[in-house]
mmCIF file with all atom_site columns, C-alpha atoms and ligand atoms in Angstrom:
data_model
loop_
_atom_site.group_PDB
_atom_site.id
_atom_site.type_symbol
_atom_site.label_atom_id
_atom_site.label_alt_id
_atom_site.label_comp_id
_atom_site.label_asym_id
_atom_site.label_entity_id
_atom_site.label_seq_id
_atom_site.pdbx_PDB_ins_code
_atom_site.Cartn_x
_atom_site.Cartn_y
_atom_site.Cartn_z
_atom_site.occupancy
_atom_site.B_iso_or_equiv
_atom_site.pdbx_formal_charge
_atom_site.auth_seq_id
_atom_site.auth_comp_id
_atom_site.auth_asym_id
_atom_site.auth_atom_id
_atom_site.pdbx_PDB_model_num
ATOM   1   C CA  . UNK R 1 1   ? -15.657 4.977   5.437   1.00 0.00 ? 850  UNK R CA  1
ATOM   2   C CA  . UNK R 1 2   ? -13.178 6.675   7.795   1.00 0.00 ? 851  UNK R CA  1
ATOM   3   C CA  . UNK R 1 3   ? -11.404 9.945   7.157   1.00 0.00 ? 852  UNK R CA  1
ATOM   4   C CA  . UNK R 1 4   ? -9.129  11.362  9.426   1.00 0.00 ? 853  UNK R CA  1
ATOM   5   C CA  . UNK R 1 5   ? -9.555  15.170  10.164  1.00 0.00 ? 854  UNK R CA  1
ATOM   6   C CA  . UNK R 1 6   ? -6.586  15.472  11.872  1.00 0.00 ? 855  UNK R CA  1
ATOM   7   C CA  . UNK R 1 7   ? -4.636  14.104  9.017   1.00 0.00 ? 856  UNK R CA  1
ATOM   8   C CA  . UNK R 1 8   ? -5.752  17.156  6.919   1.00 0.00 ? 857  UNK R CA  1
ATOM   9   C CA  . UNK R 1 9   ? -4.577  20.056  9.160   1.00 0.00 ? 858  UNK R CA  1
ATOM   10  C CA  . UNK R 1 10  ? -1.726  21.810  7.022   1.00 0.00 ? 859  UNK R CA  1
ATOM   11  C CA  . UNK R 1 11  ? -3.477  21.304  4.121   1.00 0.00 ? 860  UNK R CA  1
ATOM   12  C CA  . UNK R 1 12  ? -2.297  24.237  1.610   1.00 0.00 ? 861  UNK R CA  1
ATOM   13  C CA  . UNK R 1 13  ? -3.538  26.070  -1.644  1.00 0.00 ? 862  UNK R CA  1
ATOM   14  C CA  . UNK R 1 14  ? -0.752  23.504  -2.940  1.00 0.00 ? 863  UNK R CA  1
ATOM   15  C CA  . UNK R 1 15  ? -2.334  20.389  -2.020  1.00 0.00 ? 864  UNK R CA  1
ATOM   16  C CA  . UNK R 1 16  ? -2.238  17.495  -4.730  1.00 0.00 ? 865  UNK R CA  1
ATOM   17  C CA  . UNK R 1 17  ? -4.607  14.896  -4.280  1.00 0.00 ? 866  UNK R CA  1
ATOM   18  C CA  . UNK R 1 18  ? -3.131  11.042  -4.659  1.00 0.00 ? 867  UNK R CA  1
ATOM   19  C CA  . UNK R 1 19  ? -4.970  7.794   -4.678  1.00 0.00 ? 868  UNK R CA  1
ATOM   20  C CA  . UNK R 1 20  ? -3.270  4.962   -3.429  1.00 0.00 ? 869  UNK R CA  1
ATOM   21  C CA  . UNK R 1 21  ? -4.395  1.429   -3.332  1.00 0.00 ? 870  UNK R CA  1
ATOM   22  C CA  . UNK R 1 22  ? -3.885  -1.525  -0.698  1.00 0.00 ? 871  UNK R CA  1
ATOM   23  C CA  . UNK R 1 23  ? -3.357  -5.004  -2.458  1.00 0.00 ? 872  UNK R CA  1
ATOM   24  C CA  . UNK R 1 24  ? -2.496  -8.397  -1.257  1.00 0.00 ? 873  UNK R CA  1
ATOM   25  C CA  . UNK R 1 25  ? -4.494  -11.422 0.710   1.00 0.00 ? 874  UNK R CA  1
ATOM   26  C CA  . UNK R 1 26  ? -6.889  -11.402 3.596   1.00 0.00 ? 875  UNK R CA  1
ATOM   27  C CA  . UNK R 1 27  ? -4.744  -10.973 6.811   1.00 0.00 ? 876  UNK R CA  1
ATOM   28  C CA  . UNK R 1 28  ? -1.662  -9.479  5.437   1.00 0.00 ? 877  UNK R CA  1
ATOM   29  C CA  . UNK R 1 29  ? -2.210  -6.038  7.803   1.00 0.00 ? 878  UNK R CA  1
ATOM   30  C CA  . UNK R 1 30  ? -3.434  -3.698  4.643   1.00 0.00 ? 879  UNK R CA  1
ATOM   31  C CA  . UNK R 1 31  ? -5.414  -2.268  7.194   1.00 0.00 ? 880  UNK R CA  1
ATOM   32  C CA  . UNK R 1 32  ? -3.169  -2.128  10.035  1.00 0.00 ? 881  UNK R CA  1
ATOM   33  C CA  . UNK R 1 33  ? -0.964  -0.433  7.905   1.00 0.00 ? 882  UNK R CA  1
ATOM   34  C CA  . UNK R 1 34  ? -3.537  1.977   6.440   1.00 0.00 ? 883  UNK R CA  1
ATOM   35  C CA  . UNK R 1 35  ? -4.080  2.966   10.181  1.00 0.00 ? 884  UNK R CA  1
ATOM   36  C CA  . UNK R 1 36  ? -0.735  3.066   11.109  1.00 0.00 ? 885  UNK R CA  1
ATOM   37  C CA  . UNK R 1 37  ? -0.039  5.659   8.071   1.00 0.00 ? 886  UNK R CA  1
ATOM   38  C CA  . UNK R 1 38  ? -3.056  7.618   9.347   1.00 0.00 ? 887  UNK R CA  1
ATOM   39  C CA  . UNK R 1 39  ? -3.227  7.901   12.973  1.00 0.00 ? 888  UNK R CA  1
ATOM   40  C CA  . UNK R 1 40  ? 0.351   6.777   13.542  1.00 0.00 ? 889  UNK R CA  1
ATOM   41  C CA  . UNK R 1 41  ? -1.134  3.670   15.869  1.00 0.00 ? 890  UNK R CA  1
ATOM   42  C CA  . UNK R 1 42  ? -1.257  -0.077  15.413  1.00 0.00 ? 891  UNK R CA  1
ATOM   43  C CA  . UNK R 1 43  ? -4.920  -1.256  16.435  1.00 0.00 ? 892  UNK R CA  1
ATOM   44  C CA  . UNK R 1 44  ? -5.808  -4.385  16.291  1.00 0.00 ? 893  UNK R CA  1
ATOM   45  C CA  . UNK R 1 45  ? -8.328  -5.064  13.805  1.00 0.00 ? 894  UNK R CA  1
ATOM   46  C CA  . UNK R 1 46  ? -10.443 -7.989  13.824  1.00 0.00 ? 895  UNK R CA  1
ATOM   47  C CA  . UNK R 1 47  ? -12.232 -7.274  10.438  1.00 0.00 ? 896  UNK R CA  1
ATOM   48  C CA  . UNK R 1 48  ? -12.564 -4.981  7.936   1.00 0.00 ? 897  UNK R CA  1
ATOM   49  C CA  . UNK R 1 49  ? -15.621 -3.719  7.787   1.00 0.00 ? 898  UNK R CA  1
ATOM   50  C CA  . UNK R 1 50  ? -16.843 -0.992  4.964   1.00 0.00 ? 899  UNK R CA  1
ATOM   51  C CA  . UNK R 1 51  ? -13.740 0.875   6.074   1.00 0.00 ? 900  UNK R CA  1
ATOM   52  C CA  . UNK R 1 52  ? -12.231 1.239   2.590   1.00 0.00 ? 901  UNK R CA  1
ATOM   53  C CA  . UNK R 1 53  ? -10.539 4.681   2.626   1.00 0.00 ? 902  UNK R CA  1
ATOM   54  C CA  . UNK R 1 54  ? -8.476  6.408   4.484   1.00 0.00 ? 903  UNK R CA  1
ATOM   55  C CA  . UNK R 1 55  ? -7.260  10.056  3.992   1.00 0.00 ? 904  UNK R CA  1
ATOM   56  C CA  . UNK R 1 56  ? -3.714  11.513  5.129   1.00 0.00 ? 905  UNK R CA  1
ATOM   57  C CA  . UNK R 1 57  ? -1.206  14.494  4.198   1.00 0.00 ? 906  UNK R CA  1
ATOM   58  C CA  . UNK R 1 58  ? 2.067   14.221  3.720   1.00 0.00 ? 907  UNK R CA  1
ATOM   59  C CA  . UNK R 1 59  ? 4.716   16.616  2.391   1.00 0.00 ? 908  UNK R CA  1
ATOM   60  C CA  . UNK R 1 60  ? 7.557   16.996  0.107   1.00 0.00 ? 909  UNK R CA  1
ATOM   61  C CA  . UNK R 1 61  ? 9.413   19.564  -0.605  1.00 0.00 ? 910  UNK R CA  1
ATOM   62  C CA  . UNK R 1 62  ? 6.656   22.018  0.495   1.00 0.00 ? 911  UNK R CA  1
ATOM   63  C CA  . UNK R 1 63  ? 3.873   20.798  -1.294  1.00 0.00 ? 912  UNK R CA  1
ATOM   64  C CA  . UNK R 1 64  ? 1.308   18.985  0.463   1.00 0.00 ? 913  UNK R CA  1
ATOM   65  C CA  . UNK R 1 65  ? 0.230   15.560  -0.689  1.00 0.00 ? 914  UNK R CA  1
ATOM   66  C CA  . UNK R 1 66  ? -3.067  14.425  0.728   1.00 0.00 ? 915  UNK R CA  1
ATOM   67  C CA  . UNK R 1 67  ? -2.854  10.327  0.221   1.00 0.00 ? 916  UNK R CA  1
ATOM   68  C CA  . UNK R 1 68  ? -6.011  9.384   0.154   1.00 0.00 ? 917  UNK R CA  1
ATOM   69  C CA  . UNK R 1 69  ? -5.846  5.594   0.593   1.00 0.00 ? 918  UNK R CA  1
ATOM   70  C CA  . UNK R 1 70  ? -8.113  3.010   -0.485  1.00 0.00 ? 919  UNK R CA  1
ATOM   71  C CA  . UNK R 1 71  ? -8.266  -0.548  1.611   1.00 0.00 ? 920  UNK R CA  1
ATOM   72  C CA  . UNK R 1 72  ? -9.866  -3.548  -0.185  1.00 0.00 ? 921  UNK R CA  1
ATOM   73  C CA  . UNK R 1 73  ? -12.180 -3.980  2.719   1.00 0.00 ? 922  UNK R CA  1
ATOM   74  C CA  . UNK R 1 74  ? -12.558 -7.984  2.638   1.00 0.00 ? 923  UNK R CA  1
ATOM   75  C CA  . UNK R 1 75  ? -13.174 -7.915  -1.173  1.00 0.00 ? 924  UNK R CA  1
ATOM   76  C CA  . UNK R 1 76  ? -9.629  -9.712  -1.732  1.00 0.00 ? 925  UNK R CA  1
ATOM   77  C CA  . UNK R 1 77  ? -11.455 -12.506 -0.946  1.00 0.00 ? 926  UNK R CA  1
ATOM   78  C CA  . UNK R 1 78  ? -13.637 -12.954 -3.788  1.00 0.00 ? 927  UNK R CA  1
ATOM   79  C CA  . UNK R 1 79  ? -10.127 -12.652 -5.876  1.00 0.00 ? 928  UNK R CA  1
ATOM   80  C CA  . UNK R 1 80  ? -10.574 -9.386  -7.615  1.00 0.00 ? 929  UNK R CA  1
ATOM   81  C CA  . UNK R 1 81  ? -11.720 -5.844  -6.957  1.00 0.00 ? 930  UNK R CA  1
ATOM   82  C CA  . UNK R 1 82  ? -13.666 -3.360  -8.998  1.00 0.00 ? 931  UNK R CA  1
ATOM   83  C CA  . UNK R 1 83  ? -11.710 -1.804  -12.216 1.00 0.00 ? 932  UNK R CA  1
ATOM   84  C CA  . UNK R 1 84  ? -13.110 1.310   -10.104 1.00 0.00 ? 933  UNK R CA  1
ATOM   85  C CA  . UNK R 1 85  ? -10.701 0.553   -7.479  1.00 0.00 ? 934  UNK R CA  1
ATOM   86  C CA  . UNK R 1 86  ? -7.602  1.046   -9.026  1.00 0.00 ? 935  UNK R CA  1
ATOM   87  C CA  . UNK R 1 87  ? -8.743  3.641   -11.681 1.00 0.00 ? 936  UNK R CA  1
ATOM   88  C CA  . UNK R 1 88  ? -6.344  6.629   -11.449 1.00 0.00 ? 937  UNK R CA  1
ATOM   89  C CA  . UNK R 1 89  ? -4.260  5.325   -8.884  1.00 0.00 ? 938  UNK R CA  1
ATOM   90  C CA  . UNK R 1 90  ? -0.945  7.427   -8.369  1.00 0.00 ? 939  UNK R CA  1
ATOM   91  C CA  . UNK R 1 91  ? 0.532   4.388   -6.285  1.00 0.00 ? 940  UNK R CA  1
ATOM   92  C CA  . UNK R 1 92  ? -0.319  0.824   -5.138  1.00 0.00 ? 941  UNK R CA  1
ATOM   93  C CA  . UNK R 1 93  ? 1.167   -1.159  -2.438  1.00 0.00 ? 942  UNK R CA  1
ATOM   94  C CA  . UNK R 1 94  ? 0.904   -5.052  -3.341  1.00 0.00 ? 943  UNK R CA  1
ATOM   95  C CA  . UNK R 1 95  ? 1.301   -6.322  0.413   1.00 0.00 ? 944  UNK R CA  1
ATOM   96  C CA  . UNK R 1 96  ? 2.375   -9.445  1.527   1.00 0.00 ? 945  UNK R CA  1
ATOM   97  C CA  . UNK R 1 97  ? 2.712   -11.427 5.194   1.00 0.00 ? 946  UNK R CA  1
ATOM   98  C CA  . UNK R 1 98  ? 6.528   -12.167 5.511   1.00 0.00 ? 947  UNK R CA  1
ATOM   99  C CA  . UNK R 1 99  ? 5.310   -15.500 8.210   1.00 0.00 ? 948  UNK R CA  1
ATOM   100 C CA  . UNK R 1 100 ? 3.152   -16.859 5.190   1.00 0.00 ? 949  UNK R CA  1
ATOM   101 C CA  . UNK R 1 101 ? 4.731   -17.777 1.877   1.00 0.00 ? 950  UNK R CA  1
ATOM   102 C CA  . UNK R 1 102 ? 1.082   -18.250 0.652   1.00 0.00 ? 951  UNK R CA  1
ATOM   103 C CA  . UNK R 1 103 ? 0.732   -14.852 0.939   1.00 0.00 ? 952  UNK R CA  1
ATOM   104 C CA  . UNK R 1 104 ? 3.557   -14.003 -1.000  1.00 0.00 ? 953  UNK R CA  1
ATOM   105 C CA  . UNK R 1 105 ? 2.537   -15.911 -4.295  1.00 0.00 ? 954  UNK R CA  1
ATOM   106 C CA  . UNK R 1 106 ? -0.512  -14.346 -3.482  1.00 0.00 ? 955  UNK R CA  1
ATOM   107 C CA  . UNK R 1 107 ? 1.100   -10.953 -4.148  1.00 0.00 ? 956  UNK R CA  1
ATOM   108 C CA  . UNK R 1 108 ? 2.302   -12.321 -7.692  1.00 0.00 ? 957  UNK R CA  1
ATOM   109 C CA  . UNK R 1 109 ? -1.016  -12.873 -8.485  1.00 0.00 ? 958  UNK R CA  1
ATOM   110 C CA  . UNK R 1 110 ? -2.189  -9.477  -7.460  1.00 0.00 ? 959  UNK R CA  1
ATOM   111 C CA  . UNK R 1 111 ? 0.944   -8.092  -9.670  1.00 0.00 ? 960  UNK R CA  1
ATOM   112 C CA  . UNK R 1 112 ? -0.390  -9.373  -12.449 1.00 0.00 ? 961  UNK R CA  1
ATOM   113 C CA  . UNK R 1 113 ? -3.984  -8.049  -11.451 1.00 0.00 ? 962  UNK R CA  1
ATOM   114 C CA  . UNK R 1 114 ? -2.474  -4.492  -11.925 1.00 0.00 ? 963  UNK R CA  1
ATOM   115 C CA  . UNK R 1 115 ? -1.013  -5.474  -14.975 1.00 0.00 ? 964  UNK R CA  1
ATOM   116 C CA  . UNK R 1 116 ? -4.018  -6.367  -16.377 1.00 0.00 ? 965  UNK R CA  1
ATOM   117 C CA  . UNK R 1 117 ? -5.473  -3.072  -15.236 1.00 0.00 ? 966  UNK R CA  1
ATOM   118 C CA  . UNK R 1 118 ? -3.077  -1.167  -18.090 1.00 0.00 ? 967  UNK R CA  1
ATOM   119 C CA  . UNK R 1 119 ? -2.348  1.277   -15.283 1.00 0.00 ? 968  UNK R CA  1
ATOM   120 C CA  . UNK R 1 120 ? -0.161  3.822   -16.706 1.00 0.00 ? 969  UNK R CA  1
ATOM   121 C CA  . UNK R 1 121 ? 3.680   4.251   -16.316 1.00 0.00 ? 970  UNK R CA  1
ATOM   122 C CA  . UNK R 1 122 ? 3.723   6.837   -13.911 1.00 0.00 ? 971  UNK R CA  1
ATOM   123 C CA  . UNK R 1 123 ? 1.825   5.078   -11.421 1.00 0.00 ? 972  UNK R CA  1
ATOM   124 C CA  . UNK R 1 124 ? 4.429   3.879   -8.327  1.00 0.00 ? 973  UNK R CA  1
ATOM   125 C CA  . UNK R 1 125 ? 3.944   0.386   -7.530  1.00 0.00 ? 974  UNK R CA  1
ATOM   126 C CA  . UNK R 1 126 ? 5.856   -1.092  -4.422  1.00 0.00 ? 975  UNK R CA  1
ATOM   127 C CA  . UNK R 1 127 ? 5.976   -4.703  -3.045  1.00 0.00 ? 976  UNK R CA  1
ATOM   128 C CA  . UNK R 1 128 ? 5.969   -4.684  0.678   1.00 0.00 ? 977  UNK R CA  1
ATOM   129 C CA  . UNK R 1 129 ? 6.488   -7.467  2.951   1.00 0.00 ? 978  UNK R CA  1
ATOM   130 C CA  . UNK R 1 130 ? 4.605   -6.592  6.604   1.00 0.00 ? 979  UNK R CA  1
ATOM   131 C CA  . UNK R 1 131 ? 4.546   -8.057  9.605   1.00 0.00 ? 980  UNK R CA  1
ATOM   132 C CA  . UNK R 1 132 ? 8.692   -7.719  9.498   1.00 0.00 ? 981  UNK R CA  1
ATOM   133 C CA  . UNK R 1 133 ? 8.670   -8.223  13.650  1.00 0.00 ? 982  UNK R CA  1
ATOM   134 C CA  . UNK R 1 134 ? 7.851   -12.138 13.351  1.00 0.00 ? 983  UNK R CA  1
ATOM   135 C CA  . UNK R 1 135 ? 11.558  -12.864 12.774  1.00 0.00 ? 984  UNK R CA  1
ATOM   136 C CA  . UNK R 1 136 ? 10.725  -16.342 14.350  1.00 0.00 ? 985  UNK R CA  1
ATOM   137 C CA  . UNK R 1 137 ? 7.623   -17.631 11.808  1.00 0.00 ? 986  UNK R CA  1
ATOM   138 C CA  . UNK R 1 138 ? 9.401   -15.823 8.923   1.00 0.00 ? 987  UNK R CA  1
ATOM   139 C CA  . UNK R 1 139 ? 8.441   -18.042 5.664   1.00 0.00 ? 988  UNK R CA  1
ATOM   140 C CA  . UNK R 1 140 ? 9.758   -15.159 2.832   1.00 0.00 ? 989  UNK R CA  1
ATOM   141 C CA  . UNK R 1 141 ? 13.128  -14.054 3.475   1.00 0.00 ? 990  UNK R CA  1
ATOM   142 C CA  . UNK R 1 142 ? 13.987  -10.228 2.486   1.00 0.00 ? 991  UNK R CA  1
ATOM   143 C CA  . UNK R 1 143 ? 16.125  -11.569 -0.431  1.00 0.00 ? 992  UNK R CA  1
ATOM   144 C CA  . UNK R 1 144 ? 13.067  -13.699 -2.169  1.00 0.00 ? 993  UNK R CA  1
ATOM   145 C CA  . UNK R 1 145 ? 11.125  -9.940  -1.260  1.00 0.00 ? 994  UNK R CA  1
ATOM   146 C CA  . UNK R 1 146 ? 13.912  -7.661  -3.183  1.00 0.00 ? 995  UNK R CA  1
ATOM   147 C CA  . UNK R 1 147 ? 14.473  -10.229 -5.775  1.00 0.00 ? 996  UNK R CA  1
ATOM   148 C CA  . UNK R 1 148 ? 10.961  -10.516 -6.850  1.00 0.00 ? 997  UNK R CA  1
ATOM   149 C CA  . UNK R 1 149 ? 10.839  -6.557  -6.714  1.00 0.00 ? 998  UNK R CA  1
ATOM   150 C CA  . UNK R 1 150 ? 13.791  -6.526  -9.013  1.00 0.00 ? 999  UNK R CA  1
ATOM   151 C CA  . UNK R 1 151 ? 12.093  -8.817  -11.592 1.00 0.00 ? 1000 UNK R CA  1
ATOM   152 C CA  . UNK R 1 152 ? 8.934   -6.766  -11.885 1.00 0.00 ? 1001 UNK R CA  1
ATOM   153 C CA  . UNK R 1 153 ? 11.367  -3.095  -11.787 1.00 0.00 ? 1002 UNK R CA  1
ATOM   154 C CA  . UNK R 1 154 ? 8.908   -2.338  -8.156  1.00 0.00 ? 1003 UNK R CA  1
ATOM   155 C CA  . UNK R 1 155 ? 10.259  -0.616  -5.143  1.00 0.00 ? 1004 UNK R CA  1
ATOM   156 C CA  . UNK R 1 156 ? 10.375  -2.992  -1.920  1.00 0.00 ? 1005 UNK R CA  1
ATOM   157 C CA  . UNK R 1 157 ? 10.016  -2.241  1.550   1.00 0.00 ? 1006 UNK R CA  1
ATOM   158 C CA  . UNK R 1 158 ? 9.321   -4.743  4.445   1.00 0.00 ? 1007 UNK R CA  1
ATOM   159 C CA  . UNK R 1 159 ? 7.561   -3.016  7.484   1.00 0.00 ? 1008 UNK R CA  1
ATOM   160 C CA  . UNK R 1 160 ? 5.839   -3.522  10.751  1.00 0.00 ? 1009 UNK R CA  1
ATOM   161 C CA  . UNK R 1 161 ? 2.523   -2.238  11.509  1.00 0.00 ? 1010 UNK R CA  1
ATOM   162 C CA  . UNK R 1 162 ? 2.641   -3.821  14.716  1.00 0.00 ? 1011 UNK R CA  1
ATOM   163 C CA  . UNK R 1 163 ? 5.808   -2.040  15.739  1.00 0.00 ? 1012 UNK R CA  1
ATOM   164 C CA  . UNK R 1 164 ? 5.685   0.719   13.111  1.00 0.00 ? 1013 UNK R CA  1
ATOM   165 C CA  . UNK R 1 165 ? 8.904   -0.105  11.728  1.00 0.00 ? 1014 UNK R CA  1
ATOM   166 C CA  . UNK R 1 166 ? 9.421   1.606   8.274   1.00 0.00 ? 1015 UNK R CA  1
ATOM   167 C CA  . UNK R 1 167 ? 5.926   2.504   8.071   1.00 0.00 ? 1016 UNK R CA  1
ATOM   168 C CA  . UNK R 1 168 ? 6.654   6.190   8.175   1.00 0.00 ? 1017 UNK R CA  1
ATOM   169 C CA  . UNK R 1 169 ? 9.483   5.679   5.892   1.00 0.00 ? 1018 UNK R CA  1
ATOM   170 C CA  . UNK R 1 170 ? 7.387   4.044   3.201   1.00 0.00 ? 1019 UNK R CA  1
ATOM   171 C CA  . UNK R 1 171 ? 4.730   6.464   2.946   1.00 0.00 ? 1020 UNK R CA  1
ATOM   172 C CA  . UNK R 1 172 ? 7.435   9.167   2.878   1.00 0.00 ? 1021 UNK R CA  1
ATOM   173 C CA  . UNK R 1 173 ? 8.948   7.320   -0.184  1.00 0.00 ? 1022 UNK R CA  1
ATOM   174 C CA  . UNK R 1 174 ? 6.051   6.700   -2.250  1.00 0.00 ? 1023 UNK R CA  1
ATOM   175 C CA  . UNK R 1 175 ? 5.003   10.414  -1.854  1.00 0.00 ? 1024 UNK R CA  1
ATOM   176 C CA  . UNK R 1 176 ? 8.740   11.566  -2.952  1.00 0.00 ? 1025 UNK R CA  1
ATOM   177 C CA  . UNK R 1 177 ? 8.380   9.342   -6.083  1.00 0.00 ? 1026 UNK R CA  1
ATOM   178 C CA  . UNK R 1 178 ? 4.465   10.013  -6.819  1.00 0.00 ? 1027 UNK R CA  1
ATOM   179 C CA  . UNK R 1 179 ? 5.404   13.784  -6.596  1.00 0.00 ? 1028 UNK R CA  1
ATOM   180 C CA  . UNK R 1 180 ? 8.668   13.017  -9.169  1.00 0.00 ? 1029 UNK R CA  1
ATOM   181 C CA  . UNK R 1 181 ? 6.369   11.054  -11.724 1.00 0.00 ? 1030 UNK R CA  1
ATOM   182 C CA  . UNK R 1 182 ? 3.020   12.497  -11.914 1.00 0.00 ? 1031 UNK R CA  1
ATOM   183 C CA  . UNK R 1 183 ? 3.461   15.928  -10.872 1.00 0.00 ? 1032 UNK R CA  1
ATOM   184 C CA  . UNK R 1 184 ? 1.894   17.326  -14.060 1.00 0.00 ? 1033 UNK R CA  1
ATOM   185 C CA  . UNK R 1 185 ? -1.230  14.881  -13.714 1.00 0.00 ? 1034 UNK R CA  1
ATOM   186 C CA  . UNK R 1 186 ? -1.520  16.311  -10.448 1.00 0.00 ? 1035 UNK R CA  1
ATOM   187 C CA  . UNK R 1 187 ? -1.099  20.060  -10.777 1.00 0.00 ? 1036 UNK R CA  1
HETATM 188 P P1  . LIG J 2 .   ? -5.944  -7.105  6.101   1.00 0.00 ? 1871 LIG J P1  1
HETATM 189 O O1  . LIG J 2 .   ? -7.004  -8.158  5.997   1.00 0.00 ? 1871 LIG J O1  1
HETATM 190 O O2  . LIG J 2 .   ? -4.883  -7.286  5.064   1.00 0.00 ? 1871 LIG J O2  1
HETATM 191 O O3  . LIG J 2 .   ? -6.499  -5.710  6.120   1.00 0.00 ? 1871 LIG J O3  1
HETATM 192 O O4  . LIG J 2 .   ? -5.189  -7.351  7.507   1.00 0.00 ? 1871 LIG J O4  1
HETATM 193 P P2  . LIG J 2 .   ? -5.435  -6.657  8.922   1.00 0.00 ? 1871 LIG J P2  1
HETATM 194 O O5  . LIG J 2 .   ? -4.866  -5.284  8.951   1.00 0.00 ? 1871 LIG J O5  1
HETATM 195 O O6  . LIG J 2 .   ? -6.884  -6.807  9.274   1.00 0.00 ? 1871 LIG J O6  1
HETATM 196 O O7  . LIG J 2 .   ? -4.504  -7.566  9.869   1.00 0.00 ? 1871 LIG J O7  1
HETATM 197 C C1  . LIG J 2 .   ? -4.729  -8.970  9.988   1.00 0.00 ? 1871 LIG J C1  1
HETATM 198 C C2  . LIG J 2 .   ? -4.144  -9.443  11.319  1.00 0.00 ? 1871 LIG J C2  1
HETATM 199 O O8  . LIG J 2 .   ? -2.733  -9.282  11.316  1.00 0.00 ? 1871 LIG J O8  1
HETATM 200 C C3  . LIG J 2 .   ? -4.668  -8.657  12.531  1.00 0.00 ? 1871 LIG J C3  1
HETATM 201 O O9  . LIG J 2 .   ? -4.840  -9.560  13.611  1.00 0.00 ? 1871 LIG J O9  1
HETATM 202 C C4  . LIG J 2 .   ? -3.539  -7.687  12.832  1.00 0.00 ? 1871 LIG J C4  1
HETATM 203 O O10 . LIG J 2 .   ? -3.488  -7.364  14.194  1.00 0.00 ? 1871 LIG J O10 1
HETATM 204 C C5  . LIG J 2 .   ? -2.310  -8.494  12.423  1.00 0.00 ? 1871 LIG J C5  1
HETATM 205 N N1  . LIG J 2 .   ? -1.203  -7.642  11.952  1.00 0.00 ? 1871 LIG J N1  1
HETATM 206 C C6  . LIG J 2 .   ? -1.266  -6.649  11.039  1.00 0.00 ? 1871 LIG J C6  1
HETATM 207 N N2  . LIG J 2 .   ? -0.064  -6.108  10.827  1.00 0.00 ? 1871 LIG J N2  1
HETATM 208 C C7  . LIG J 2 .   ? 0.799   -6.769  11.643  1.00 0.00 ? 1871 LIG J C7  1
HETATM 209 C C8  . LIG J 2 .   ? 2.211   -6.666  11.876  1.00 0.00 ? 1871 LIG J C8  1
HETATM 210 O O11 . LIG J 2 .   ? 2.941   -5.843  11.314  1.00 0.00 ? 1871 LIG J O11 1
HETATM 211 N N3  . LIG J 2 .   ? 2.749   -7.578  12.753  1.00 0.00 ? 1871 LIG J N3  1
HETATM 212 C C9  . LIG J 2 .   ? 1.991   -8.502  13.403  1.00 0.00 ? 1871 LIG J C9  1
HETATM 213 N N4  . LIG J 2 .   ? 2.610   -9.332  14.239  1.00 0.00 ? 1871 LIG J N4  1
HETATM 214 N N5  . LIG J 2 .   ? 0.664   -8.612  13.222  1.00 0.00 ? 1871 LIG J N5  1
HETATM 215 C C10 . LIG J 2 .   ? 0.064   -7.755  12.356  1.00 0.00 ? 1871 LIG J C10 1
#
């Protein structure tokens, strides 16, 4: 379990707490990503390891929002994860590997894993395709991304942990819309 210290400073009397969860396939950088939200780094990760959660603040409009985000640490691979794991979630990123088309029927199935889950309305659910800097082993193009977004009413974003591309900007739009829709659950 990691938490990140340094992610906390600024935290105010007005903090709001919000659980997030990583979904998608082994190898799809949940956990690059989770780092590169957090320390603002890509490191390369061989394995995840027990390192399931992750904590980081972010603000909107004043208020502090400390994300605190939970990684699937391998158990993806047995196909499902703990009704634990998702319960309460403000937001969950279904993640997918835009050079492996596996990966992104992959993210159907996890779609319909939070479905399943009955997780309520307000909870912000966005399909995002990483690893957006192999433009040369591409296998999902953004279209097939944003139109199965569009089906399921989800927010899409492709990013880079690698390169950090839209990382920032998609942790930065899940806290605007978590603080929109659940601001009452919160407070
Ligand atoms: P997880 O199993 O979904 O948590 O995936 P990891 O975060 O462990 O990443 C799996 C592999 O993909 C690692 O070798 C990462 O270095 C690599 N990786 C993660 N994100 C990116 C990315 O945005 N671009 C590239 N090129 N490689 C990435």
């Amino acid at each position: 379990m990691s938490h990140n210290a340094a992610g906390d400073a600024g935290i105010s009397a007005r903090t709001l707490r919000v659980k997030m969860v990583l979904l998608g396939s082994c190898g799809v950088g949940k956990s690059s990503l989770a780092t590169r939200f957090v320390k603002g780094e890509f490191v390369n990760i061989q394995q995840t390891v027990g390192c399931a959660y992750h904590s980081h603040v972010v603000s909107v409009n004043g208020v502090s929002l400390r994300f605190e985000i939970w990684d699937t640490a391998g158990q993806e691979k047995y196909h499902s994860v703990t009704p634990l794991y998702y319960r309460g979630a403000h937001a969950a990123l279904v993640v997918y590997d835009v050079s492996n088309k596996e990966s992104f029927r992959r993210a159907q199935f996890w779609l319909k894993e939070l479905e399943k889950q009955y997780i309520p309305d307000s909870t912000v659910v966005w399909l995002v395709g990483n690893k957006a800097d192999l433009t040369h082993d591409r296998q999902v193009s953004s279209q097939e991304g944003q139109n199965l977004a569009e089906d399921r009413g989800l927010g899409f974003m492709e990013t880079s942990a690698l390169s950090g591309d839209h990382v920032t900007q998609l942790l930065q739009t899940i806290a605007y819309r978590v603080h929109e829709l659940t601001w009452d659950q919160c407070s």
